[in-house]
mmCIF file of C-alpha atoms in Angstrom:
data_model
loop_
_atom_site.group_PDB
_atom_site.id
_atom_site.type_symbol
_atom_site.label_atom_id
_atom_site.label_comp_id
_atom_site.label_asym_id
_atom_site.label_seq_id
_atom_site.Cartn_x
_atom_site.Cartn_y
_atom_site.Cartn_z
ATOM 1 C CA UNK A 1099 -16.200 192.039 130.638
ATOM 2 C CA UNK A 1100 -13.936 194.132 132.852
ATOM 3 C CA UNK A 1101 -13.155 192.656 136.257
ATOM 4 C CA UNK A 1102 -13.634 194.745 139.149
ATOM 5 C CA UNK A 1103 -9.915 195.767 140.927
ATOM 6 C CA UNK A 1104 -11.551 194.567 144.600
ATOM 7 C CA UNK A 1105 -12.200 191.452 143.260
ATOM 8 C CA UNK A 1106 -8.676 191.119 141.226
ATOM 9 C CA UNK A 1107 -6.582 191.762 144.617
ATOM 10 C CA UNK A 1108 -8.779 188.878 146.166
ATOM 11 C CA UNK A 1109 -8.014 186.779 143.369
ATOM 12 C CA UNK A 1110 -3.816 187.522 143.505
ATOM 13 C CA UNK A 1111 -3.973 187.364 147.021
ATOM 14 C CA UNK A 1112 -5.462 183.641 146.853
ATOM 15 C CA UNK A 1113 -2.511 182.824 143.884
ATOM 16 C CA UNK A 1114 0.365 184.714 146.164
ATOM 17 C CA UNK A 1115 -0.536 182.563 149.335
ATOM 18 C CA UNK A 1116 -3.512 179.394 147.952
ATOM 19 C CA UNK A 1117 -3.689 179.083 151.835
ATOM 20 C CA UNK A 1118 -4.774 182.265 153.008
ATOM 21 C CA UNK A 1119 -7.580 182.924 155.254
ATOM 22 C CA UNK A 1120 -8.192 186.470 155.108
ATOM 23 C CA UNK A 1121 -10.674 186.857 152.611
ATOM 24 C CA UNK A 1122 -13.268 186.171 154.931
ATOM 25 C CA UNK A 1123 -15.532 189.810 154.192
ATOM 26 C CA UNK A 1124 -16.515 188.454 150.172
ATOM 27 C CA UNK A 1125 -20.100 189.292 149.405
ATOM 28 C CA UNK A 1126 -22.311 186.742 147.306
ATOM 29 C CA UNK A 1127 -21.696 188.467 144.258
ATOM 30 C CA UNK A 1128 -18.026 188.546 144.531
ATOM 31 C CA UNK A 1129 -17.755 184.919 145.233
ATOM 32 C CA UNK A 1130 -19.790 183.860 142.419
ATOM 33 C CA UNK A 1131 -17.385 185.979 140.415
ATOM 34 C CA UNK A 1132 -14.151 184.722 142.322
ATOM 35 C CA UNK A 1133 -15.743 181.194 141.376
ATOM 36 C CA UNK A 1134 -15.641 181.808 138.049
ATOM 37 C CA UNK A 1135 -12.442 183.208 137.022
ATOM 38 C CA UNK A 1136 -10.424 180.151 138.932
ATOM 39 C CA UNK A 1137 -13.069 177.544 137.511
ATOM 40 C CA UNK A 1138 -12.007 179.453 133.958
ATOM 41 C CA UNK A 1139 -8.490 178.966 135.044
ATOM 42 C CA UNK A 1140 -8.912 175.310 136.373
ATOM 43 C CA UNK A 1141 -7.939 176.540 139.786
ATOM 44 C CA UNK A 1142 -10.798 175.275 141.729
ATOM 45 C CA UNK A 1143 -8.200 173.990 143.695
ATOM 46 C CA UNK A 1144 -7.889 177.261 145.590
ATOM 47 C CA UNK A 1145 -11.172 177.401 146.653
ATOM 48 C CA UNK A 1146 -10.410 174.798 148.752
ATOM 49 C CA UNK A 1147 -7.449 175.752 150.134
ATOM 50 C CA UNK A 1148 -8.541 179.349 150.729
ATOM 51 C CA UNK A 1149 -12.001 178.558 152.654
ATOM 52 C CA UNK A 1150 -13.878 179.996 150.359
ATOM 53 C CA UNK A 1151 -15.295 176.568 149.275
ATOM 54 C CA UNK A 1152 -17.235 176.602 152.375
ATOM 55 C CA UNK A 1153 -18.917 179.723 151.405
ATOM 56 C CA UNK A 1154 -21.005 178.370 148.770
ATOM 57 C CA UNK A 1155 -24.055 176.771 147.510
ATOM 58 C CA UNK A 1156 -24.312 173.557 149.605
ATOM 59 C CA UNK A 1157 -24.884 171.800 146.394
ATOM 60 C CA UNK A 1158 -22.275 173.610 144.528
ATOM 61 C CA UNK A 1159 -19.785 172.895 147.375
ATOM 62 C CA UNK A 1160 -20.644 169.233 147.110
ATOM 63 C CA UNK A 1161 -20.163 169.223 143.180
ATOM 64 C CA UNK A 1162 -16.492 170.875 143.281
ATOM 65 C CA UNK A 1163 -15.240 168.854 145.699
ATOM 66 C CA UNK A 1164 -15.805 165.870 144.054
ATOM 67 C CA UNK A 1165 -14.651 167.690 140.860
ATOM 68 C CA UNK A 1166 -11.439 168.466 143.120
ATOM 69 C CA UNK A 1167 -11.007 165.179 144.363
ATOM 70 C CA UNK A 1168 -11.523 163.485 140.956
ATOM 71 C CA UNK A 1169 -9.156 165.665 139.219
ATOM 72 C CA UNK A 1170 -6.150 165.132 141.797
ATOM 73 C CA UNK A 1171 -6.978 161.011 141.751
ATOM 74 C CA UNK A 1172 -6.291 161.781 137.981
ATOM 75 C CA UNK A 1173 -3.448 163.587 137.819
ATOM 76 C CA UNK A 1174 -2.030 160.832 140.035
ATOM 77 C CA UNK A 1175 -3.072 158.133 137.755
ATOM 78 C CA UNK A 1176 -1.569 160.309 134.721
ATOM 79 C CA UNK A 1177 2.105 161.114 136.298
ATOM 80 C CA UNK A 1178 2.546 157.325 137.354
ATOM 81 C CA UNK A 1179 1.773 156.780 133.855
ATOM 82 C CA UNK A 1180 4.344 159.165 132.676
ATOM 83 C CA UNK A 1181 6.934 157.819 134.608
ATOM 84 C CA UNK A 1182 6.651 154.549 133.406
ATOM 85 C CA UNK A 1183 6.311 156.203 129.527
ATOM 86 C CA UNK A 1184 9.578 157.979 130.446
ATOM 87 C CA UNK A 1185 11.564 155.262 131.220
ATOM 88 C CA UNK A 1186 10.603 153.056 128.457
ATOM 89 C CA UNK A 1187 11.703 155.912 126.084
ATOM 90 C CA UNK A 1188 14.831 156.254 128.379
ATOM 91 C CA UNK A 1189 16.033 152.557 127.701
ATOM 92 C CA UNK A 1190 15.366 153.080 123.917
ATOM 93 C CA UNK A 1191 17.182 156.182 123.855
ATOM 94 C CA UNK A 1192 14.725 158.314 122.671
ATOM 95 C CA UNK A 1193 15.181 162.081 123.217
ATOM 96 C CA UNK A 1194 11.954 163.629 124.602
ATOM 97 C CA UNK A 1195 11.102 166.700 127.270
ATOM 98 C CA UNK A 1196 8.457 166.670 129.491
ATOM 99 C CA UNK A 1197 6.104 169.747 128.934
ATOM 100 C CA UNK A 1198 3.912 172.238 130.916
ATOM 101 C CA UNK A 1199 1.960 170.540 134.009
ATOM 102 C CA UNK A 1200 4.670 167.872 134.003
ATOM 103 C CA UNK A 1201 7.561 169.694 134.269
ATOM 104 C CA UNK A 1202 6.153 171.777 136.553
ATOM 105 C CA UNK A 1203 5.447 169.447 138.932
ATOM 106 C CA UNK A 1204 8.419 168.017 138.719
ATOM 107 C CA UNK A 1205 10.762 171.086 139.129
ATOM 108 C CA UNK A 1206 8.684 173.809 141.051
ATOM 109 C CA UNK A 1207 5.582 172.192 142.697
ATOM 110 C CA UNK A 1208 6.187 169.040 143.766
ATOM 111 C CA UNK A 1209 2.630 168.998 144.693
ATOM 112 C CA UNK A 1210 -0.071 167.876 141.909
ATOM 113 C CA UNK A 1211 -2.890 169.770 143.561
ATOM 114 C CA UNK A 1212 -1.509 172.963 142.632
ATOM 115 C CA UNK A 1213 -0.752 171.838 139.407
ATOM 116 C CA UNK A 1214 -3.386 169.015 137.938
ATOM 117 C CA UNK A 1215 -2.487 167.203 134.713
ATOM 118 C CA UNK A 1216 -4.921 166.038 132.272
ATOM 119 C CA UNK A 1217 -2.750 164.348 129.668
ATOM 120 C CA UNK A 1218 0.853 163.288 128.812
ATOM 121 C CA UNK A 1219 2.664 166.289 126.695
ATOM 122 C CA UNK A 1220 5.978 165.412 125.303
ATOM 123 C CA UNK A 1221 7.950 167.316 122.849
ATOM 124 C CA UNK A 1222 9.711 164.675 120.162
ATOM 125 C CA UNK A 1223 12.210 165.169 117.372
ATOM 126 C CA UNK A 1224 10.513 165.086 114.449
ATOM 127 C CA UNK A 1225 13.712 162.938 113.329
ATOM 128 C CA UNK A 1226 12.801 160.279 115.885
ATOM 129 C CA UNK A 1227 9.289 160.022 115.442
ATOM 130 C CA UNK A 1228 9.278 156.611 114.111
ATOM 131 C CA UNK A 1229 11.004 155.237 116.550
ATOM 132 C CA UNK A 1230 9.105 156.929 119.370
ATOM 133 C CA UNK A 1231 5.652 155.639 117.706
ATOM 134 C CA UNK A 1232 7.243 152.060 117.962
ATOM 135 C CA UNK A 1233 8.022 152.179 121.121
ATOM 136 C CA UNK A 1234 4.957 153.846 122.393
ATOM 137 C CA UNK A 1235 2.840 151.557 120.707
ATOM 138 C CA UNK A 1236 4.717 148.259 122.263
ATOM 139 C CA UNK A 1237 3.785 149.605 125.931
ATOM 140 C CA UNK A 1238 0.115 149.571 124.586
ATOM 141 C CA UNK A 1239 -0.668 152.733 123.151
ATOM 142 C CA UNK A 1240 -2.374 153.859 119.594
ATOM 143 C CA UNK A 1241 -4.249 156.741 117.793
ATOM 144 C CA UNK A 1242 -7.104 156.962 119.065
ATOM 145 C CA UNK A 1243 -8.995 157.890 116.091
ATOM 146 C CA UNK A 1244 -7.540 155.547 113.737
ATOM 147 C CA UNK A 1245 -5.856 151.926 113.333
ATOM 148 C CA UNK A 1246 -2.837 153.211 111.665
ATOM 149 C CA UNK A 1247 0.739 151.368 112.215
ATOM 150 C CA UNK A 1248 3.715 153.656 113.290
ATOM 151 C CA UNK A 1249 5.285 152.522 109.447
ATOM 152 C CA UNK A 1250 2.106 154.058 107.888
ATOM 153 C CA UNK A 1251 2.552 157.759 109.736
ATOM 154 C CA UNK A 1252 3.460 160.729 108.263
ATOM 155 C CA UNK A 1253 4.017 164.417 109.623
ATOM 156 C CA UNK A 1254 2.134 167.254 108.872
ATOM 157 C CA UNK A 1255 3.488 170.140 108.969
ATOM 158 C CA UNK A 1256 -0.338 171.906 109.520
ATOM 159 C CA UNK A 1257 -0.650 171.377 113.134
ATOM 160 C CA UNK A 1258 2.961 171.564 116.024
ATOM 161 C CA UNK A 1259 1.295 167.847 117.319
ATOM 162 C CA UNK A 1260 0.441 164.272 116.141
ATOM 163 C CA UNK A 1261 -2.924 162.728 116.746
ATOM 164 C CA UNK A 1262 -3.656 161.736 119.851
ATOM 165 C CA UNK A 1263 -2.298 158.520 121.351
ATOM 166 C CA UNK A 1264 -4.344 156.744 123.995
ATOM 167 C CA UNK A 1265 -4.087 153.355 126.032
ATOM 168 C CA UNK A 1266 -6.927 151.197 126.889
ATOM 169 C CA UNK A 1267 -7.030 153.060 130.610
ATOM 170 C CA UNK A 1268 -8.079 156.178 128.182
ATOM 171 C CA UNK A 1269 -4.914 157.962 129.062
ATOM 172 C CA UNK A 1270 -3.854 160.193 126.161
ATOM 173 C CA UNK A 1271 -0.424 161.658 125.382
ATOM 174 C CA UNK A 1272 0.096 164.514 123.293
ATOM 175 C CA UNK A 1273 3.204 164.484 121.070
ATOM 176 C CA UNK A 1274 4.780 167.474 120.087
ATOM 177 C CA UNK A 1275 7.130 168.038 117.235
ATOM 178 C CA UNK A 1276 7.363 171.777 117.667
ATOM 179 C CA UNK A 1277 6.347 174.108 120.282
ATOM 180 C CA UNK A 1278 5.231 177.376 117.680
ATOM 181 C CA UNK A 1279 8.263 177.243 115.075
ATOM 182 C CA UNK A 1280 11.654 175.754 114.381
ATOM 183 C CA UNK A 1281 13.773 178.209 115.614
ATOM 184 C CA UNK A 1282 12.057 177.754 119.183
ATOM 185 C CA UNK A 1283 12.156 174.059 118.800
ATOM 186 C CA UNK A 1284 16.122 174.504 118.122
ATOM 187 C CA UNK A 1285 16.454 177.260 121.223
ATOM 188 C CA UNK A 1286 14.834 174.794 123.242
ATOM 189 C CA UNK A 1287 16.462 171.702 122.988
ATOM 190 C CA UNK A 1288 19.940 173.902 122.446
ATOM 191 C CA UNK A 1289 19.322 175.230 126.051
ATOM 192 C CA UNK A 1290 18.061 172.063 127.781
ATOM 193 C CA UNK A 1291 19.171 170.450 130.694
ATOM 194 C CA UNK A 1292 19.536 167.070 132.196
ATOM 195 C CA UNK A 1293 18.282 165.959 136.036
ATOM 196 C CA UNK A 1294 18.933 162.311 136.907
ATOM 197 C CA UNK A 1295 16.044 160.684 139.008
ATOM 198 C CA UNK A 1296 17.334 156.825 139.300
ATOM 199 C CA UNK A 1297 19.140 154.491 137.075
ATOM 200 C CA UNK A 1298 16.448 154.196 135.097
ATOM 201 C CA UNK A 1299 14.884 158.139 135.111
ATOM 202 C CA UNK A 1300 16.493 160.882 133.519
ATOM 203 C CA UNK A 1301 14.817 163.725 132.322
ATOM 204 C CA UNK A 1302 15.848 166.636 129.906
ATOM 205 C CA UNK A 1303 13.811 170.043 130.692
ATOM 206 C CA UNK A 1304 13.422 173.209 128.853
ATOM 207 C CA UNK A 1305 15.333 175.758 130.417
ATOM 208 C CA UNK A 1306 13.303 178.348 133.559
ATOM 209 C CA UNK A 1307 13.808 181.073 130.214
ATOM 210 C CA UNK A 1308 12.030 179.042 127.694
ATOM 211 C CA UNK A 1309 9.347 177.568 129.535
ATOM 212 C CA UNK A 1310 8.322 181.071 130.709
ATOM 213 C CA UNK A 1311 7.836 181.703 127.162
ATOM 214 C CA UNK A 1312 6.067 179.005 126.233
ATOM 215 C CA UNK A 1313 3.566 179.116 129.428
ATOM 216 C CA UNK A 1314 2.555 182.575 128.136
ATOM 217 C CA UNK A 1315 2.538 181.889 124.563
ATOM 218 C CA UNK A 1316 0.223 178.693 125.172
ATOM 219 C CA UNK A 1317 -1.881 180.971 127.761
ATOM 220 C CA UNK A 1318 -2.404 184.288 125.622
ATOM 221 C CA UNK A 1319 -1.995 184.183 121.849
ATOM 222 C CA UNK A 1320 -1.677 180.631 120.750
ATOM 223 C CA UNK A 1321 -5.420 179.752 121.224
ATOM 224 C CA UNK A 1322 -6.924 183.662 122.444
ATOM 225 C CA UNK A 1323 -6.492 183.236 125.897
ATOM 226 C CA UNK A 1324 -8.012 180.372 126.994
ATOM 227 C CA UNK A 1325 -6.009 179.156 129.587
ATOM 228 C CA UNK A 1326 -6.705 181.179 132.613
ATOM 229 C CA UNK A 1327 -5.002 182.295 135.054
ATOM 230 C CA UNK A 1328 -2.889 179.208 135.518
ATOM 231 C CA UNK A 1329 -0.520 180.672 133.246
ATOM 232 C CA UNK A 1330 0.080 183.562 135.472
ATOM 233 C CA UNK A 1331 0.332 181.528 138.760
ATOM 234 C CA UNK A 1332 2.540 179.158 136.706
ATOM 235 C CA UNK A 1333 4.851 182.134 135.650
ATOM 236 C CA UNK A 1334 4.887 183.857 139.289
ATOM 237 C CA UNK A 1335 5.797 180.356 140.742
ATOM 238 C CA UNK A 1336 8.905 180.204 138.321
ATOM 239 C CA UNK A 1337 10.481 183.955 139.114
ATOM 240 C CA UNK A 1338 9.557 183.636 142.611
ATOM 241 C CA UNK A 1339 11.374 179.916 142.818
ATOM 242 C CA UNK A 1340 14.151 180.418 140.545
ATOM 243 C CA UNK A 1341 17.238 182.750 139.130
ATOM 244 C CA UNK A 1342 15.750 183.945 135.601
ATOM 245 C CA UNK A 1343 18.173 185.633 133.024
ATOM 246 C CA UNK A 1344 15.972 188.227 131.932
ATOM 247 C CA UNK A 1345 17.791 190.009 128.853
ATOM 248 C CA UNK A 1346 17.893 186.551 127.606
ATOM 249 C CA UNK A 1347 14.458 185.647 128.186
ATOM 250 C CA UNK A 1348 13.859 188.868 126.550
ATOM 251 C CA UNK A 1349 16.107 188.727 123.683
ATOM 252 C CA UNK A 1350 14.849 185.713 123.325
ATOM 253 C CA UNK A 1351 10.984 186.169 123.056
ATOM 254 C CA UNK A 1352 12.419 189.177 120.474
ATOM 255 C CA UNK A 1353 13.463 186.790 118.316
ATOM 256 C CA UNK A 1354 10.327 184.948 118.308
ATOM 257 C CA UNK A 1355 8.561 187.811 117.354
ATOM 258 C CA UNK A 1356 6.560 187.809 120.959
ATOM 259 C CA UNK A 1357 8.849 190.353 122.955
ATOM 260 C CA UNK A 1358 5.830 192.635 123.521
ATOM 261 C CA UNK A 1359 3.400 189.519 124.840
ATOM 262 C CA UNK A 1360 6.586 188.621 127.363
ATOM 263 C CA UNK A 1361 6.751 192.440 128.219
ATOM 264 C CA UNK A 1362 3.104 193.042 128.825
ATOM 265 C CA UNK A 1363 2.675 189.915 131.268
ATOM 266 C CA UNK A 1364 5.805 190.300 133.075
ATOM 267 C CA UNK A 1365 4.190 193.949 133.410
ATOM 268 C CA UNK A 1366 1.476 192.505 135.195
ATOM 269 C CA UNK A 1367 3.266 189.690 137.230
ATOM 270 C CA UNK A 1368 5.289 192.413 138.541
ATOM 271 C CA UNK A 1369 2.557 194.677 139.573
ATOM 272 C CA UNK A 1370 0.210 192.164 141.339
ATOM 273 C CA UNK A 1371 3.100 190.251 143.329
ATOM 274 C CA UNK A 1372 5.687 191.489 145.660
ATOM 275 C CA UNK A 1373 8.655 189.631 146.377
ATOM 276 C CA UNK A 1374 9.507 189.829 142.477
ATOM 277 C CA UNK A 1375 11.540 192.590 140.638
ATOM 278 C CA UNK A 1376 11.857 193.135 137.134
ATOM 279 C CA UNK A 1377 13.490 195.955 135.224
ATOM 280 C CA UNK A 1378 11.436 198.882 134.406
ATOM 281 C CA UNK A 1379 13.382 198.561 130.655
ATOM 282 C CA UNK A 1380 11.383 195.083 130.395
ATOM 283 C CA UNK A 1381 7.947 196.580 131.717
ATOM 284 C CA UNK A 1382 5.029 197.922 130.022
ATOM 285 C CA UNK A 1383 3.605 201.547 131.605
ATOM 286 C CA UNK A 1384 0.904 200.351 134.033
ATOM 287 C CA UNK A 1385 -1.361 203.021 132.242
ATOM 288 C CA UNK A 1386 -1.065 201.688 128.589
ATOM 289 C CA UNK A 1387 -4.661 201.387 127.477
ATOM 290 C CA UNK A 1388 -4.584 197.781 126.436
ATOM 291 C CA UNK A 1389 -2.588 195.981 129.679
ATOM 292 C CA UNK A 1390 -6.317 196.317 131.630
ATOM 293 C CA UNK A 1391 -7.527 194.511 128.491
ATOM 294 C CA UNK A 1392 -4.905 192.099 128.098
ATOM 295 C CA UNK A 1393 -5.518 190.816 132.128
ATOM 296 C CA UNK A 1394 -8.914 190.426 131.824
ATOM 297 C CA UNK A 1395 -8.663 188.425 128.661
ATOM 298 C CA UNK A 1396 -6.418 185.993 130.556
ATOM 299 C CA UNK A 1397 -8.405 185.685 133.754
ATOM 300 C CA UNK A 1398 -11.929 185.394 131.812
ATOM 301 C CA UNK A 1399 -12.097 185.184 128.052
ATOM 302 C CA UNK A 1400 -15.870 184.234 126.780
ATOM 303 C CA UNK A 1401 -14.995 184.002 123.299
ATOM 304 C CA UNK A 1402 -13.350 180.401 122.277
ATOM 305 C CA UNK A 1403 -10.447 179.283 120.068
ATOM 306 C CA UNK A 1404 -12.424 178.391 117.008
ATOM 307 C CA UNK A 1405 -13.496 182.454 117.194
ATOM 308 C CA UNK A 1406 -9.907 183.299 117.817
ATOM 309 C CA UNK A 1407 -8.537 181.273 114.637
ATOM 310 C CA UNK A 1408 -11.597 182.835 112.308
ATOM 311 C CA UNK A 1409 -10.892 186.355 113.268
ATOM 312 C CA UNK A 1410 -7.259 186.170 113.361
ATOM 313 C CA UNK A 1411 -5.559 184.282 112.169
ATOM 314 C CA UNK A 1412 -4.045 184.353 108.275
ATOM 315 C CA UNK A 1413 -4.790 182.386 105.216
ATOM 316 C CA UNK A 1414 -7.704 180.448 106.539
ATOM 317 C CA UNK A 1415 -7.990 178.477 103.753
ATOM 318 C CA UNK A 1416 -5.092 176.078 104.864
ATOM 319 C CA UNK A 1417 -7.899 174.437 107.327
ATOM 320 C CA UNK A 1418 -9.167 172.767 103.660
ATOM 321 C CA UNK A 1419 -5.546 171.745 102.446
ATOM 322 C CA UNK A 1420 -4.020 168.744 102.328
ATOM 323 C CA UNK A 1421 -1.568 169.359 105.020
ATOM 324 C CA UNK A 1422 -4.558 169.946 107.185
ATOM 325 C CA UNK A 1423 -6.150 166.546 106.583
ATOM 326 C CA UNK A 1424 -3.537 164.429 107.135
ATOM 327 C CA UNK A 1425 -2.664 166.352 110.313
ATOM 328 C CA UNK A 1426 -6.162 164.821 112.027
ATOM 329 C CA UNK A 1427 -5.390 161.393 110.956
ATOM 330 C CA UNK A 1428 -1.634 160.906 109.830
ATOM 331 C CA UNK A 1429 -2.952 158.729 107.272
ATOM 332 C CA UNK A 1430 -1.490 160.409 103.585
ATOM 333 C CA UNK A 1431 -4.886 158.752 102.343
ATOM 334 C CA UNK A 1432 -7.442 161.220 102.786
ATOM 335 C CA UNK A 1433 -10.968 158.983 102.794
ATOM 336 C CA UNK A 1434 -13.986 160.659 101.963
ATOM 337 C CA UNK A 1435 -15.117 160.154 105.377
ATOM 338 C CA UNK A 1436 -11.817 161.999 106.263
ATOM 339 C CA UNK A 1437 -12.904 164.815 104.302
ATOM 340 C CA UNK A 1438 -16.341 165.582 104.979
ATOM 341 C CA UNK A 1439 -15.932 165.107 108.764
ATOM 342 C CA UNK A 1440 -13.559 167.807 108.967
ATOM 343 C CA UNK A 1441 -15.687 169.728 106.827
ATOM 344 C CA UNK A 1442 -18.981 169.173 108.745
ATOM 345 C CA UNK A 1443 -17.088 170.349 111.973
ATOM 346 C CA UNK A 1444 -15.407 173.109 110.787
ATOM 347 C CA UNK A 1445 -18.879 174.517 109.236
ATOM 348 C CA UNK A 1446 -20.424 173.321 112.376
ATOM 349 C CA UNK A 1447 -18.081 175.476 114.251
ATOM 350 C CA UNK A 1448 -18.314 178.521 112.213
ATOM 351 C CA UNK A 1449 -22.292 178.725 112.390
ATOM 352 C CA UNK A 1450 -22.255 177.925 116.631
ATOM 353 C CA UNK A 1451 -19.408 181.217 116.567
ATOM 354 C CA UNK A 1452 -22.247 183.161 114.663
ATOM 355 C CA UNK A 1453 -24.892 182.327 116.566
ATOM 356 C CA UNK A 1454 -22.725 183.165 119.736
ATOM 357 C CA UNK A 1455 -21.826 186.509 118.060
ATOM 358 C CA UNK A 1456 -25.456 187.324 117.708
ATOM 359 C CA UNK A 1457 -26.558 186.078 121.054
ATOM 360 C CA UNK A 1458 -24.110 186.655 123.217
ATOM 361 C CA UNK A 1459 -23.080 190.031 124.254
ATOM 362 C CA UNK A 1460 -19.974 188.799 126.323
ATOM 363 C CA UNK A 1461 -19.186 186.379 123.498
ATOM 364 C CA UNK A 1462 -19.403 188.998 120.830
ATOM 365 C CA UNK A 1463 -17.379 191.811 123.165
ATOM 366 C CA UNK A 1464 -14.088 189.099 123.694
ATOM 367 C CA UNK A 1465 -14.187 188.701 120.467
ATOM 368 C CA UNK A 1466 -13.772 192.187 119.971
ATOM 369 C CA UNK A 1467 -11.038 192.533 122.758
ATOM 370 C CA UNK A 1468 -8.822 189.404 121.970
ATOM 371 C CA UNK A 1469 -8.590 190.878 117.737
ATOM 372 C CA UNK A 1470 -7.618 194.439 119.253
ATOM 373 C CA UNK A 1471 -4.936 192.724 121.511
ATOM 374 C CA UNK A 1472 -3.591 190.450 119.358
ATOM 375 C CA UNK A 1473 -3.372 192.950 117.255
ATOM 376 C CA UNK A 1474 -1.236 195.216 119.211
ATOM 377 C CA UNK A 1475 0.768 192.350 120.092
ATOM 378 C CA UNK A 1476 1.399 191.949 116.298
ATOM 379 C CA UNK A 1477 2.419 195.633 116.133
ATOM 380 C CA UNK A 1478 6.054 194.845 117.219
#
């Protein structure tokens, strides 16, 4: 559902300054909504800092701060864990670069609040991934669905991640061996940079270019926008913070076939903040009928990724091949328990998406909205 344009300045003003305290005239209604599109976004954070926490529900004010609180004790819990993964990778030589909330955190924020984490993301070599399942597995880590030994792995090329590793403190770490395709994998580590910590910490980063691609990638098309508006605090944060070479980022994003997603966000970054200029070449026409459509997917999408995958994405039938097996399990042994599992949740999923279709009239019109903008953002 559209988003009113009183309620998106309130919103942008909270993400420009989290620490403002002029929003103070914000009816009931309003709120709830405000609520809602930074609980979408995992934001709740800004609640806090903005006031408008103490505006609600008793109850409900009780419940997110202890959400908020819990989240930040986590995040804490997850980076000291990082930095000790990090290091142990660093003395073995292994090639890795920190991804999304990490990096973030560690070049832009510095504050965790801002930016919670929820797991470990690391982008591998596929080359090395042997070696990085050894040593992850001698600091205490394993699937977490399965008993297999790093020697009895092997890649799928299905799915851009492994299965999930987790240690007994239920941290998990997501290993990537691609981040959409090979020729962003190459850009990315071609374009890299180093930042020493300590004689034990050193850190390779995507560059300010390619991890403005990937923040919108991940928070529009790779999943129909499900992110929130993280992404688009993330990506303000980054222009605002930092000197970004914009025919390259553009050029860039061109190659990947995803100029026209980079064009259309950067379209709306540059409308909602001040203190950033962009190039009217790289900007979409604030009157172009699907930009209104293409914000309000990202600050409040109802429809879900399963939805997003059924309705648009191509040759669905690779969720029943092999390659999409043994990307759940890593095991090149598919068990019949293997096999009907992943059947039972796919058909699971497909009948809860129909039953949301027929049910749900904000379900069934973002479903409707994300296949008309992902379609124009095919239309290259």
């Amino acid at each position: 559902m559209n988003i009113s344009e009183d309620i998106k300045k309130k919103i942008y003003r909270i993400l420009d300054n989290p620490h403002t305290s002029d929003l103070k005239e914000i009816s009931p209604e309003e709120l709830y909504q405000v609520q809602n599109v930074f609980s979408f976004g995992r934001c709740e954070y800004f609640l806090k800092t903005s006031g408008l926490i103490q505006k609600l529900p008793q109850q409900k004010k009780k419940e997110l701060e202890q959400f908020i609180d819990s989240r930040e004790i986590n995040s804490l819990r997850i980076f000291s864990e990082f930095i000790k993964v990090a290091e142990v990778l660093n003395s073995k030589k292994i090639t890795f670069i920190p991804l999304k909330g990490l990096h973030l955190n560690l070049e832009i924020y510095k504050n965790l609040s801002f930016r919670n984490i929820r797991d470990i993301d690391l982008l591998v070599k596929q080359e090395s991934i042997i070696s990085y399942l050894e040593c992850m597995f001698e600091i205490g880590y394993k699937f977490k669905n399965s008993d297999l030994k790093p020697d009895e792995f092997k890649c799928s090329s299905y799915h851009y991640d492994i299965p999930v590793l987790a240690n007994k403190h239920g941290i998990h770490v997501e290993t990537h061996l691609k981040i959409m395709d090979a020729k962003f994998n190459q850009l990315i580590f071609e374009k890299s940079y180093k930042k020493k910590y300590s004689d034990t910490l050193c850190l390779d980063f995507m560059s300010n270019e390619n991890l403005i691609i990937h923040l919108i990638y991940h928070g529009t098309i790779k999943n129909g926008f499900d992110n929130g508006l993280i992404s688009i605090f993330d990506v303000m944060n980054i222009l605002k913070s930092n000197k970004i070479n914009l025919p390259f980022l553009i050029d860039s994003a061109d190659s990947l076939g995803l100029k026209k997603n980079i064009c259309y966000f950067l379209s709306i970054i540059n409308f909602r903040f001040d203190g950033i200029t962009i190039d009217q070449k790289f900007l979409i026409k604030k009157d172009t009928p699907n930009l209104l459509n293409y914000e309000d997917l990202i600050l409040m999408n109802y429809a879900d990724e399963f939805s997003f995958r059924l309705f648009n994405k191509r040759r669905k039938y690779d969720a029943f091949s092999y390659e999409a097996f043994l990307s759940e399990s890593g095991n090149s042994k598919i068990s019949l328990s293997d096999f009907f599992g992943r059947v039972s949740r796919i058909a699971s999923s497909f009948l809860k998406t129909i039953f949301s279709i027929s049910t749900n009239k904000r379900y069934r019109v973002d479903v409707k909205r994300v296949q008309e903008i992902n379609k124009c953002l095919e239309d290259e």
